[in-house]
């Protein structure tokens, strides 16, 4: 009965935001009696909420209270992967990319999540002069300490094994299945949606040239060193026109009759795969989470991405992933 009373008191205490903050501070105070990893969680809670009055928590058994309050932040603490051990950290990473390419963004999501600094070289989609040096003529190409890596999934696997040398198998059967689903299905519904109409195609290229997915410097801004003024205009207008027609071919090739319905269906399929978990990886993202997030990131604030979030249940997971992946690790070339 005493424990029930304590839990009832806890429930009343957390009914309001201010009370919840006081409870969190109480949890931080109780951390001196917990294990060392619990102390880290408690101090993180106290720091985040900046509160100092634990009066609401009085009368609640310390052990019961701390276990509930600390566990509420445990997933946040675990979500962002710690930087790789310094000796395993790549020293010089350069990504050759197209800003809106879903496969390139899959690689960037991995680099950002694992706090691996990288430089970006934007490849001119017409001349591809930036990758003349390579026999491989597709993007992404990643140079890691002078070693060339190609194909987004292979790049992620090699980087994962490099920073986790004791884990030669990076994913479970479930993780493998959904990473394959990203490459073989999800990416194919994106272009028909991004370039669904001429206006959406122009919106997409205009967004790319002015925002560059909200995380990196402008791809084709007026001070871009990679492109001349004429090249920028060609990339924007000719590119939008070309992709409009390419998207129609892709739509037919992949038997897509309704672009938005296909996008919404893919989003709901992914949400169903989570089965109520924060991430497919459980308490923190795994490689499948990073792959889905990476390929969706370029469209999130386009009309297609806004429609997707409005008409499906993927928004909460996407927001958690934005927080987990955090700020980009892109550095100036």
PDB file of N, CA and C in Angstrom, residues 7 10 23-46 57 60-74:
ATOM      1  N   UNK A   7       3.440   6.006  -5.627  1.00  0.00           N
ATOM      2  CA  UNK A   7       3.214   6.149  -7.062  1.00  0.00           C
ATOM      3  C   UNK A   7       2.101   7.138  -7.344  1.00  0.00           C
ATOM      4  N   UNK A  10       3.531  10.481  -7.012  1.00  0.00           N
ATOM      5  CA  UNK A  10       4.353  10.775  -8.181  1.00  0.00           C
ATOM      6  C   UNK A  10       3.496  11.182  -9.352  1.00  0.00           C
ATOM      7  N   UNK A  23      10.375  17.629  -9.921  1.00  0.00           N
ATOM      8  CA  UNK A  23      10.639  16.206  -9.722  1.00  0.00           C
ATOM      9  C   UNK A  23      11.971  15.800 -10.333  1.00  0.00           C
ATOM     10  N   UNK A  24      12.258  16.349 -11.488  1.00  0.00           N
ATOM     11  CA  UNK A  24      13.526  16.015 -12.138  1.00  0.00           C
ATOM     12  C   UNK A  24      14.697  16.447 -11.281  1.00  0.00           C
ATOM     13  N   UNK A  25      14.590  17.646 -10.654  1.00  0.00           N
ATOM     14  CA  UNK A  25      15.659  18.093  -9.768  1.00  0.00           C
ATOM     15  C   UNK A  25      15.787  17.150  -8.580  1.00  0.00           C
ATOM     16  N   UNK A  26      14.654  16.688  -8.081  1.00  0.00           N
ATOM     17  CA  UNK A  26      14.703  15.731  -6.988  1.00  0.00           C
ATOM     18  C   UNK A  26      15.442  14.485  -7.384  1.00  0.00           C
ATOM     19  N   UNK A  27      15.231  14.046  -8.618  1.00  0.00           N
ATOM     20  CA  UNK A  27      15.936  12.865  -9.102  1.00  0.00           C
ATOM     21  C   UNK A  27      17.428  13.098  -9.132  1.00  0.00           C
ATOM     22  N   UNK A  28      17.831  14.303  -9.511  1.00  0.00           N
ATOM     23  CA  UNK A  28      19.261  14.617  -9.533  1.00  0.00           C
ATOM     24  C   UNK A  28      19.851  14.558  -8.136  1.00  0.00           C
ATOM     25  N   UNK A  29      19.097  15.024  -7.133  1.00  0.00           N
ATOM     26  CA  UNK A  29      19.592  14.988  -5.760  1.00  0.00           C
ATOM     27  C   UNK A  29      19.758  13.559  -5.263  1.00  0.00           C
ATOM     28  N   UNK A  30      18.863  12.666  -5.720  1.00  0.00           N
ATOM     29  CA  UNK A  30      18.933  11.284  -5.279  1.00  0.00           C
ATOM     30  C   UNK A  30      20.059  10.522  -5.960  1.00  0.00           C
ATOM     31  N   UNK A  31      20.712  11.140  -6.931  1.00  0.00           N
ATOM     32  CA  UNK A  31      21.707  10.410  -7.714  1.00  0.00           C
ATOM     33  C   UNK A  31      22.903   9.967  -6.894  1.00  0.00           C
ATOM     34  N   UNK A  32      23.135  10.588  -5.720  1.00  0.00           N
ATOM     35  CA  UNK A  32      24.273  10.190  -4.890  1.00  0.00           C
ATOM     36  C   UNK A  32      24.114   8.786  -4.348  1.00  0.00           C
ATOM     37  N   UNK A  33      22.895   8.273  -4.407  1.00  0.00           N
ATOM     38  CA  UNK A  33      22.640   6.936  -3.895  1.00  0.00           C
ATOM     39  C   UNK A  33      22.524   5.911  -5.016  1.00  0.00           C
ATOM     40  N   UNK A  34      22.744   6.339  -6.259  1.00  0.00           N
ATOM     41  CA  UNK A  34      22.569   5.443  -7.399  1.00  0.00           C
ATOM     42  C   UNK A  34      23.916   5.041  -7.947  1.00  0.00           C
ATOM     43  N   UNK A  35      23.885   4.141  -8.919  1.00  0.00           N
ATOM     44  CA  UNK A  35      25.123   3.712  -9.582  1.00  0.00           C
ATOM     45  C   UNK A  35      25.685   4.855 -10.392  1.00  0.00           C
ATOM     46  N   UNK A  36      26.954   4.720 -10.805  1.00  0.00           N
ATOM     47  CA  UNK A  36      27.627   5.842 -11.451  1.00  0.00           C
ATOM     48  C   UNK A  36      26.941   6.248 -12.743  1.00  0.00           C
ATOM     49  N   UNK A  37      26.431   5.290 -13.538  1.00  0.00           N
ATOM     50  CA  UNK A  37      25.771   5.678 -14.778  1.00  0.00           C
ATOM     51  C   UNK A  37      24.457   6.384 -14.502  1.00  0.00           C
ATOM     52  N   UNK A  38      23.785   6.044 -13.396  1.00  0.00           N
ATOM     53  CA  UNK A  38      22.574   6.750 -13.021  1.00  0.00           C
ATOM     54  C   UNK A  38      22.898   8.171 -12.610  1.00  0.00           C
ATOM     55  N   UNK A  39      24.078   8.367 -11.993  1.00  0.00           N
ATOM     56  CA  UNK A  39      24.492   9.717 -11.616  1.00  0.00           C
ATOM     57  C   UNK A  39      24.619  10.597 -12.850  1.00  0.00           C
ATOM     58  N   UNK A  40      25.153  10.037 -13.913  1.00  0.00           N
ATOM     59  CA  UNK A  40      25.311  10.808 -15.152  1.00  0.00           C
ATOM     60  C   UNK A  40      23.952  11.234 -15.683  1.00  0.00           C
ATOM     61  N   UNK A  41      23.002  10.312 -15.665  1.00  0.00           N
ATOM     62  CA  UNK A  41      21.664  10.632 -16.155  1.00  0.00           C
ATOM     63  C   UNK A  41      21.032  11.721 -15.307  1.00  0.00           C
ATOM     64  N   UNK A  42      21.154  11.580 -13.959  1.00  0.00           N
ATOM     65  CA  UNK A  42      20.539  12.558 -13.075  1.00  0.00           C
ATOM     66  C   UNK A  42      21.122  13.940 -13.271  1.00  0.00           C
ATOM     67  N   UNK A  43      22.458  14.038 -13.390  1.00  0.00           N
ATOM     68  CA  UNK A  43      23.078  15.343 -13.578  1.00  0.00           C
ATOM     69  C   UNK A  43      22.674  15.948 -14.905  1.00  0.00           C
ATOM     70  N   UNK A  44      22.502  15.088 -15.917  1.00  0.00           N
ATOM     71  CA  UNK A  44      22.048  15.582 -17.218  1.00  0.00           C
ATOM     72  C   UNK A  44      20.637  16.162 -17.102  1.00  0.00           C
ATOM     73  N   UNK A  45      19.776  15.487 -16.329  1.00  0.00           N
ATOM     74  CA  UNK A  45      18.412  15.966 -16.134  1.00  0.00           C
ATOM     75  C   UNK A  45      18.426  17.338 -15.463  1.00  0.00           C
ATOM     76  N   UNK A  46      19.171  17.443 -14.341  1.00  0.00           N
ATOM     77  CA  UNK A  46      19.213  18.692 -13.599  1.00  0.00           C
ATOM     78  C   UNK A  46      19.735  19.831 -14.462  1.00  0.00           C
ATOM     79  N   UNK A  57       8.772  16.680  -4.489  1.00  0.00           N
ATOM     80  CA  UNK A  57       9.164  15.274  -4.411  1.00  0.00           C
ATOM     81  C   UNK A  57       9.211  14.745  -2.989  1.00  0.00           C
ATOM     82  N   UNK A  60       8.107  11.043  -1.339  1.00  0.00           N
ATOM     83  CA  UNK A  60       8.191   9.953  -2.314  1.00  0.00           C
ATOM     84  C   UNK A  60       9.480   9.197  -2.075  1.00  0.00           C
ATOM     85  N   UNK A  61       9.425   7.906  -1.955  1.00  0.00           N
ATOM     86  CA  UNK A  61      10.611   7.107  -1.685  1.00  0.00           C
ATOM     87  C   UNK A  61      11.666   7.371  -2.746  1.00  0.00           C
ATOM     88  N   UNK A  62      12.894   7.644  -2.314  1.00  0.00           N
ATOM     89  CA  UNK A  62      13.947   8.034  -3.241  1.00  0.00           C
ATOM     90  C   UNK A  62      14.205   7.020  -4.316  1.00  0.00           C
ATOM     91  N   UNK A  63      14.263   5.747  -3.977  1.00  0.00           N
ATOM     92  CA  UNK A  63      14.593   4.724  -4.960  1.00  0.00           C
ATOM     93  C   UNK A  63      13.544   4.620  -6.043  1.00  0.00           C
ATOM     94  N   UNK A  64      12.244   4.586  -5.626  1.00  0.00           N
ATOM     95  CA  UNK A  64      11.153   4.487  -6.607  1.00  0.00           C
ATOM     96  C   UNK A  64      11.146   5.719  -7.489  1.00  0.00           C
ATOM     97  N   UNK A  65      11.272   6.907  -6.847  1.00  0.00           N
ATOM     98  CA  UNK A  65      11.217   8.146  -7.610  1.00  0.00           C
ATOM     99  C   UNK A  65      12.328   8.238  -8.630  1.00  0.00           C
ATOM    100  N   UNK A  66      13.545   7.947  -8.211  1.00  0.00           N
ATOM    101  CA  UNK A  66      14.677   8.107  -9.120  1.00  0.00           C
ATOM    102  C   UNK A  66      14.570   7.174 -10.310  1.00  0.00           C
ATOM    103  N   UNK A  67      14.142   5.935 -10.092  1.00  0.00           N
ATOM    104  CA  UNK A  67      14.079   4.973 -11.187  1.00  0.00           C
ATOM    105  C   UNK A  67      13.109   5.414 -12.254  1.00  0.00           C
ATOM    106  N   UNK A  68      11.989   6.057 -11.842  1.00  0.00           N
ATOM    107  CA  UNK A  68      11.012   6.531 -12.817  1.00  0.00           C
ATOM    108  C   UNK A  68      11.523   7.763 -13.539  1.00  0.00           C
ATOM    109  N   UNK A  69      11.998   8.764 -12.775  1.00  0.00           N
ATOM    110  CA  UNK A  69      12.425  10.011 -13.394  1.00  0.00           C
ATOM    111  C   UNK A  69      13.651   9.827 -14.262  1.00  0.00           C
ATOM    112  N   UNK A  70      14.611   9.041 -13.791  1.00  0.00           N
ATOM    113  CA  UNK A  70      15.841   8.858 -14.565  1.00  0.00           C
ATOM    114  C   UNK A  70      15.579   8.097 -15.837  1.00  0.00           C
ATOM    115  N   UNK A  71      14.699   7.097 -15.785  1.00  0.00           N
ATOM    116  CA  UNK A  71      14.439   6.312 -16.991  1.00  0.00           C
ATOM    117  C   UNK A  71      13.798   7.148 -18.074  1.00  0.00           C
ATOM    118  N   UNK A  72      13.105   8.242 -17.708  1.00  0.00           N
ATOM    119  CA  UNK A  72      12.462   9.086 -18.711  1.00  0.00           C
ATOM    120  C   UNK A  72      13.465   9.770 -19.615  1.00  0.00           C
ATOM    121  N   UNK A  73      14.703   9.956 -19.136  1.00  0.00           N
ATOM    122  CA  UNK A  73      15.722  10.591 -19.962  1.00  0.00           C
ATOM    123  C   UNK A  73      16.749   9.595 -20.471  1.00  0.00           C
ATOM    124  N   UNK A  74      16.682   8.359 -20.018  1.00  0.00           N
ATOM    125  CA  UNK A  74      17.716   7.394 -20.380  1.00  0.00           C
ATOM    126  C   UNK A  74      17.805   7.216 -21.882  1.00  0.00           C
TER     127      UNK A  74
END
